[in-house]
């Protein structure tokens, strides 16, 4: 047996041991819980919590019908999206040098939906603390970027630095014997192969890339261990608490949210199955009376607790009540959110650069020569400013002041108003189109001799009437003020439609 086969077998043994490790199984389960909450798939989570809190089956049975509706409050996803959205809400400007490499890169970015994948990765990193980008070239699809989350990835840490990957294993769904099965894909700096818990499914392939084609993205730096499985537990627990309280509110409305009718006296002769609505009278025998008992209970204590949890956990993550309620506010009000956005940009600026290096390694596999990057290409990434929550006039004033200070350009304004614009050439084309439309608008007004300040109330007059007023002013038949007023409102001095 060759040395290479021994090494391959050793890699398989290590990979299978890691996959079977109960600690890794528990970690994946914890990560799956975060993914489920982000995908609004929290029914089973809430059901388990109700089973843990309410021990008596009859109590649980009265709450369980409301579990599905209790998911109406998606606090976890809301806060995650509020923090992550400003990073890629307007795509960053990516400039590649040398200039001739810009077109191939943009073609690959478009083909792989890079903006959408980076935006998704940013949200999942906030939700799960870690995510990975897997760059690969498919013969049919071209450049593909996969986003992987901790519930589908196992890392073999580097013994010399446990915060780095020595190898990575991710789950892949394949069709085997007519069924979808999950197989494991192993990657390290030299080889890749597929396996399951018992055997090797594909022979090891030496990929020749010199590194793994993955970009690991961590919400914050770690120490002593690779995974961060606990940061964000406050938000996860808040979501479960809010869902539980919402279920209790719904249960309270069902059981104690109405007025109950009570019959008293000799009710043996009361007709059965009578329709109870406002258009029918009840038939009651002699000696029988009817009254109502008010069973309505106030759910204020539940609702106020939900509001308290929501506000405090949002504050933990830099969001205030105005942001959660989508109220307009000043930049100072969003200081906490801006700080977290700055932290996310630091992380994703590195992810963008690392991803570009991987893209350069795998792009030579592309069947289209026009979509291959050279090894000496470099990338510069410029993230745009966060969109201000202010009225338009205030916003335009802020932009104008920033341009005067050299902190912003008109191209930034175009991108803020048109998120689909990615390159400078596209922004300049949009400016040229807007200016051409404005110039044509002015030309048409001038052709009709419409005053620049004409309104419906003061439409002005035509060129003939304007010219006739000159001699009248010259000969003293009309004052300059009278001429100016007539030029504004028309020759008869009346309001339109009067």
PDB file of C-alpha atoms in Angstrom, residues 49-217:
ATOM      1  CA  UNK A  49     -40.420  24.647  25.517  1.00  0.00           C
ATOM      2  CA  UNK A  50     -44.112  24.313  26.381  1.00  0.00           C
ATOM      3  CA  UNK A  51     -43.547  20.643  27.182  1.00  0.00           C
ATOM      4  CA  UNK A  52     -40.655  21.583  29.449  1.00  0.00           C
ATOM      5  CA  UNK A  53     -42.514  24.359  31.288  1.00  0.00           C
ATOM      6  CA  UNK A  54     -46.004  22.856  31.603  1.00  0.00           C
ATOM      7  CA  UNK A  55     -45.723  19.329  32.963  1.00  0.00           C
ATOM      8  CA  UNK A  56     -49.432  18.428  33.023  1.00  0.00           C
ATOM      9  CA  UNK A  57     -50.712  17.065  29.666  1.00  0.00           C
ATOM     10  CA  UNK A  58     -54.105  18.752  30.027  1.00  0.00           C
ATOM     11  CA  UNK A  59     -52.444  22.159  30.398  1.00  0.00           C
ATOM     12  CA  UNK A  60     -50.213  21.599  27.384  1.00  0.00           C
ATOM     13  CA  UNK A  61     -53.219  20.460  25.358  1.00  0.00           C
ATOM     14  CA  UNK A  62     -54.945  23.794  25.925  1.00  0.00           C
ATOM     15  CA  UNK A  63     -51.915  25.792  24.742  1.00  0.00           C
ATOM     16  CA  UNK A  64     -50.764  23.704  21.764  1.00  0.00           C
ATOM     17  CA  UNK A  65     -53.546  24.847  19.356  1.00  0.00           C
ATOM     18  CA  UNK A  66     -52.022  28.333  19.461  1.00  0.00           C
ATOM     19  CA  UNK A  67     -48.403  27.376  18.754  1.00  0.00           C
ATOM     20  CA  UNK A  68     -48.605  28.012  15.019  1.00  0.00           C
ATOM     21  CA  UNK A  69     -50.220  31.438  15.424  1.00  0.00           C
ATOM     22  CA  UNK A  70     -47.719  32.403  18.143  1.00  0.00           C
ATOM     23  CA  UNK A  71     -45.030  32.515  15.446  1.00  0.00           C
ATOM     24  CA  UNK A  72     -46.530  35.820  14.250  1.00  0.00           C
ATOM     25  CA  UNK A  73     -43.883  37.660  16.278  1.00  0.00           C
ATOM     26  CA  UNK A  74     -40.580  37.089  14.442  1.00  0.00           C
ATOM     27  CA  UNK A  75     -38.284  39.042  16.745  1.00  0.00           C
ATOM     28  CA  UNK A  76     -35.176  36.978  15.953  1.00  0.00           C
ATOM     29  CA  UNK A  77     -35.331  37.527  12.193  1.00  0.00           C
ATOM     30  CA  UNK A  78     -36.382  41.152  12.566  1.00  0.00           C
ATOM     31  CA  UNK A  79     -33.381  42.167  14.659  1.00  0.00           C
ATOM     32  CA  UNK A  80     -30.955  40.103  12.583  1.00  0.00           C
ATOM     33  CA  UNK A  81     -32.201  41.719   9.381  1.00  0.00           C
ATOM     34  CA  UNK A  82     -32.191  45.227  10.845  1.00  0.00           C
ATOM     35  CA  UNK A  83     -28.515  44.856  11.783  1.00  0.00           C
ATOM     36  CA  UNK A  84     -27.407  43.138   8.573  1.00  0.00           C
ATOM     37  CA  UNK A  85     -29.550  44.896   5.956  1.00  0.00           C
ATOM     38  CA  UNK A  86     -27.670  48.247   5.933  1.00  0.00           C
ATOM     39  CA  UNK A  87     -24.402  46.542   4.943  1.00  0.00           C
ATOM     40  CA  UNK A  88     -25.561  45.365   1.505  1.00  0.00           C
ATOM     41  CA  UNK A  89     -28.859  47.246   1.045  1.00  0.00           C
ATOM     42  CA  UNK A  90     -26.933  49.303  -1.499  1.00  0.00           C
ATOM     43  CA  UNK A  91     -24.288  47.009  -3.049  1.00  0.00           C
ATOM     44  CA  UNK A  92     -20.691  48.099  -2.510  1.00  0.00           C
ATOM     45  CA  UNK A  93     -18.601  49.448  -5.352  1.00  0.00           C
ATOM     46  CA  UNK A  94     -16.007  46.887  -6.414  1.00  0.00           C
ATOM     47  CA  UNK A  95     -13.092  48.109  -8.539  1.00  0.00           C
ATOM     48  CA  UNK A  96     -10.647  45.642 -10.046  1.00  0.00           C
ATOM     49  CA  UNK A  97      -7.145  46.461 -11.235  1.00  0.00           C
ATOM     50  CA  UNK A  98      -5.846  46.247 -13.901  1.00  0.00           C
ATOM     51  CA  UNK A  99      -8.872  47.852 -15.571  1.00  0.00           C
ATOM     52  CA  UNK A 100      -9.231  45.123 -18.197  1.00  0.00           C
ATOM     53  CA  UNK A 101     -10.058  42.667 -15.391  1.00  0.00           C
ATOM     54  CA  UNK A 102     -13.146  44.647 -14.345  1.00  0.00           C
ATOM     55  CA  UNK A 103     -15.360  43.164 -17.069  1.00  0.00           C
ATOM     56  CA  UNK A 104     -14.499  39.497 -16.332  1.00  0.00           C
ATOM     57  CA  UNK A 105     -15.040  40.060 -12.617  1.00  0.00           C
ATOM     58  CA  UNK A 106     -18.401  41.772 -13.098  1.00  0.00           C
ATOM     59  CA  UNK A 107     -19.479  38.934 -15.390  1.00  0.00           C
ATOM     60  CA  UNK A 108     -18.561  36.394 -12.702  1.00  0.00           C
ATOM     61  CA  UNK A 109     -20.255  38.491  -9.989  1.00  0.00           C
ATOM     62  CA  UNK A 110     -23.442  38.670 -12.034  1.00  0.00           C
ATOM     63  CA  UNK A 111     -23.335  34.975 -12.922  1.00  0.00           C
ATOM     64  CA  UNK A 112     -22.871  33.911  -9.294  1.00  0.00           C
ATOM     65  CA  UNK A 113     -25.325  36.522  -7.909  1.00  0.00           C
ATOM     66  CA  UNK A 114     -22.509  37.765  -5.692  1.00  0.00           C
ATOM     67  CA  UNK A 115     -24.412  40.731  -4.219  1.00  0.00           C
ATOM     68  CA  UNK A 116     -27.325  38.528  -3.180  1.00  0.00           C
ATOM     69  CA  UNK A 117     -25.041  35.842  -1.743  1.00  0.00           C
ATOM     70  CA  UNK A 118     -22.993  38.347   0.265  1.00  0.00           C
ATOM     71  CA  UNK A 119     -26.182  39.926   1.623  1.00  0.00           C
ATOM     72  CA  UNK A 120     -27.470  36.480   2.639  1.00  0.00           C
ATOM     73  CA  UNK A 121     -24.135  35.598   4.247  1.00  0.00           C
ATOM     74  CA  UNK A 122     -24.199  38.844   6.241  1.00  0.00           C
ATOM     75  CA  UNK A 123     -27.623  37.998   7.654  1.00  0.00           C
ATOM     76  CA  UNK A 124     -26.707  34.398   8.453  1.00  0.00           C
ATOM     77  CA  UNK A 125     -23.495  35.461  10.178  1.00  0.00           C
ATOM     78  CA  UNK A 126     -25.544  37.713  12.442  1.00  0.00           C
ATOM     79  CA  UNK A 127     -27.951  34.833  13.120  1.00  0.00           C
ATOM     80  CA  UNK A 128     -25.460  31.959  13.526  1.00  0.00           C
ATOM     81  CA  UNK A 129     -22.173  33.766  14.379  1.00  0.00           C
ATOM     82  CA  UNK A 130     -20.413  31.973  11.495  1.00  0.00           C
ATOM     83  CA  UNK A 131     -21.010  31.261   7.812  1.00  0.00           C
ATOM     84  CA  UNK A 132     -18.896  30.062   4.907  1.00  0.00           C
ATOM     85  CA  UNK A 133     -18.770  30.916   1.205  1.00  0.00           C
ATOM     86  CA  UNK A 134     -17.877  28.074  -1.145  1.00  0.00           C
ATOM     87  CA  UNK A 135     -16.650  29.217  -4.587  1.00  0.00           C
ATOM     88  CA  UNK A 136     -16.825  26.668  -7.374  1.00  0.00           C
ATOM     89  CA  UNK A 137     -17.209  26.446 -11.145  1.00  0.00           C
ATOM     90  CA  UNK A 138     -19.928  24.273 -12.631  1.00  0.00           C
ATOM     91  CA  UNK A 139     -19.764  23.165 -16.266  1.00  0.00           C
ATOM     92  CA  UNK A 140     -23.386  24.141 -16.856  1.00  0.00           C
ATOM     93  CA  UNK A 141     -23.938  27.045 -14.447  1.00  0.00           C
ATOM     94  CA  UNK A 142     -20.534  28.678 -14.466  1.00  0.00           C
ATOM     95  CA  UNK A 143     -19.385  30.415 -11.288  1.00  0.00           C
ATOM     96  CA  UNK A 144     -21.391  29.350  -8.225  1.00  0.00           C
ATOM     97  CA  UNK A 145     -21.148  30.738  -4.688  1.00  0.00           C
ATOM     98  CA  UNK A 146     -22.728  28.568  -1.984  1.00  0.00           C
ATOM     99  CA  UNK A 147     -23.560  29.961   1.461  1.00  0.00           C
ATOM    100  CA  UNK A 148     -23.056  27.391   4.233  1.00  0.00           C
ATOM    101  CA  UNK A 149     -24.182  27.611   7.861  1.00  0.00           C
ATOM    102  CA  UNK A 150     -22.854  25.821  10.994  1.00  0.00           C
ATOM    103  CA  UNK A 151     -25.675  23.268  10.999  1.00  0.00           C
ATOM    104  CA  UNK A 152     -24.279  21.834   7.747  1.00  0.00           C
ATOM    105  CA  UNK A 153     -20.525  22.262   8.334  1.00  0.00           C
ATOM    106  CA  UNK A 154     -17.973  20.563  10.575  1.00  0.00           C
ATOM    107  CA  UNK A 155     -14.473  21.968  10.870  1.00  0.00           C
ATOM    108  CA  UNK A 156     -11.303  20.143  11.853  1.00  0.00           C
ATOM    109  CA  UNK A 157      -9.356  22.912  13.653  1.00  0.00           C
ATOM    110  CA  UNK A 158      -5.668  23.478  13.055  1.00  0.00           C
ATOM    111  CA  UNK A 159      -3.783  22.198  16.146  1.00  0.00           C
ATOM    112  CA  UNK A 160      -1.357  25.122  15.883  1.00  0.00           C
ATOM    113  CA  UNK A 161      -4.220  27.658  15.841  1.00  0.00           C
ATOM    114  CA  UNK A 162      -7.618  26.244  16.800  1.00  0.00           C
ATOM    115  CA  UNK A 163      -9.379  29.341  15.390  1.00  0.00           C
ATOM    116  CA  UNK A 164      -8.382  28.287  11.848  1.00  0.00           C
ATOM    117  CA  UNK A 165      -9.500  25.367   9.680  1.00  0.00           C
ATOM    118  CA  UNK A 166      -7.174  22.481   8.926  1.00  0.00           C
ATOM    119  CA  UNK A 167      -9.991  20.824   6.974  1.00  0.00           C
ATOM    120  CA  UNK A 168     -13.677  21.410   6.383  1.00  0.00           C
ATOM    121  CA  UNK A 169     -16.569  18.971   5.924  1.00  0.00           C
ATOM    122  CA  UNK A 170     -19.927  20.099   4.581  1.00  0.00           C
ATOM    123  CA  UNK A 171     -23.193  18.303   3.916  1.00  0.00           C
ATOM    124  CA  UNK A 172     -24.383  17.773   0.375  1.00  0.00           C
ATOM    125  CA  UNK A 173     -27.682  16.228  -0.771  1.00  0.00           C
ATOM    126  CA  UNK A 174     -27.208  13.702  -3.597  1.00  0.00           C
ATOM    127  CA  UNK A 175     -29.491  11.266  -5.351  1.00  0.00           C
ATOM    128  CA  UNK A 176     -28.606   7.646  -4.492  1.00  0.00           C
ATOM    129  CA  UNK A 177     -30.765   4.692  -5.575  1.00  0.00           C
ATOM    130  CA  UNK A 178     -33.703   6.992  -6.241  1.00  0.00           C
ATOM    131  CA  UNK A 179     -33.532   8.703  -2.834  1.00  0.00           C
ATOM    132  CA  UNK A 180     -32.117  11.984  -1.565  1.00  0.00           C
ATOM    133  CA  UNK A 181     -29.333  11.266   0.894  1.00  0.00           C
ATOM    134  CA  UNK A 182     -26.937  13.503   2.784  1.00  0.00           C
ATOM    135  CA  UNK A 183     -23.272  12.812   2.120  1.00  0.00           C
ATOM    136  CA  UNK A 184     -20.216  14.498   3.578  1.00  0.00           C
ATOM    137  CA  UNK A 185     -17.744  16.419   1.426  1.00  0.00           C
ATOM    138  CA  UNK A 186     -14.213  16.680   2.821  1.00  0.00           C
ATOM    139  CA  UNK A 187     -11.812  19.458   1.784  1.00  0.00           C
ATOM    140  CA  UNK A 188      -8.342  20.401   2.885  1.00  0.00           C
ATOM    141  CA  UNK A 189      -5.496  22.270   1.197  1.00  0.00           C
ATOM    142  CA  UNK A 190      -4.683  19.318  -1.052  1.00  0.00           C
ATOM    143  CA  UNK A 191      -7.561  16.910  -1.552  1.00  0.00           C
ATOM    144  CA  UNK A 192     -11.310  16.468  -1.535  1.00  0.00           C
ATOM    145  CA  UNK A 193     -13.567  13.413  -1.372  1.00  0.00           C
ATOM    146  CA  UNK A 194     -17.114  12.372  -0.410  1.00  0.00           C
ATOM    147  CA  UNK A 195     -17.940   9.878   2.339  1.00  0.00           C
ATOM    148  CA  UNK A 196     -20.576   8.885   4.866  1.00  0.00           C
ATOM    149  CA  UNK A 197     -20.368   7.390   8.349  1.00  0.00           C
ATOM    150  CA  UNK A 198     -19.250   3.987   7.055  1.00  0.00           C
ATOM    151  CA  UNK A 199     -17.397   4.244   3.731  1.00  0.00           C
ATOM    152  CA  UNK A 200     -15.671   6.353   1.107  1.00  0.00           C
ATOM    153  CA  UNK A 201     -18.094   7.345  -1.670  1.00  0.00           C
ATOM    154  CA  UNK A 202     -15.680   8.952  -4.138  1.00  0.00           C
ATOM    155  CA  UNK A 203     -11.943   8.586  -4.645  1.00  0.00           C
ATOM    156  CA  UNK A 204      -9.838  11.450  -3.262  1.00  0.00           C
ATOM    157  CA  UNK A 205      -9.134  14.177  -5.805  1.00  0.00           C
ATOM    158  CA  UNK A 206      -6.077  16.411  -5.563  1.00  0.00           C
ATOM    159  CA  UNK A 207      -7.584  19.747  -6.527  1.00  0.00           C
ATOM    160  CA  UNK A 208      -4.329  21.675  -6.965  1.00  0.00           C
ATOM    161  CA  UNK A 209      -5.700  25.001  -5.721  1.00  0.00           C
ATOM    162  CA  UNK A 210      -3.200  25.348  -2.914  1.00  0.00           C
ATOM    163  CA  UNK A 211      -5.934  26.204  -0.417  1.00  0.00           C
ATOM    164  CA  UNK A 212      -9.531  25.331   0.343  1.00  0.00           C
ATOM    165  CA  UNK A 213     -11.988  27.237  -1.902  1.00  0.00           C
ATOM    166  CA  UNK A 214     -13.911  28.446   1.151  1.00  0.00           C
ATOM    167  CA  UNK A 215     -14.151  31.784   2.925  1.00  0.00           C
ATOM    168  CA  UNK A 216     -14.958  31.558   6.622  1.00  0.00           C
ATOM    169  CA  UNK A 217     -16.800  34.570   8.044  1.00  0.00           C
TER     170      UNK A 217
END
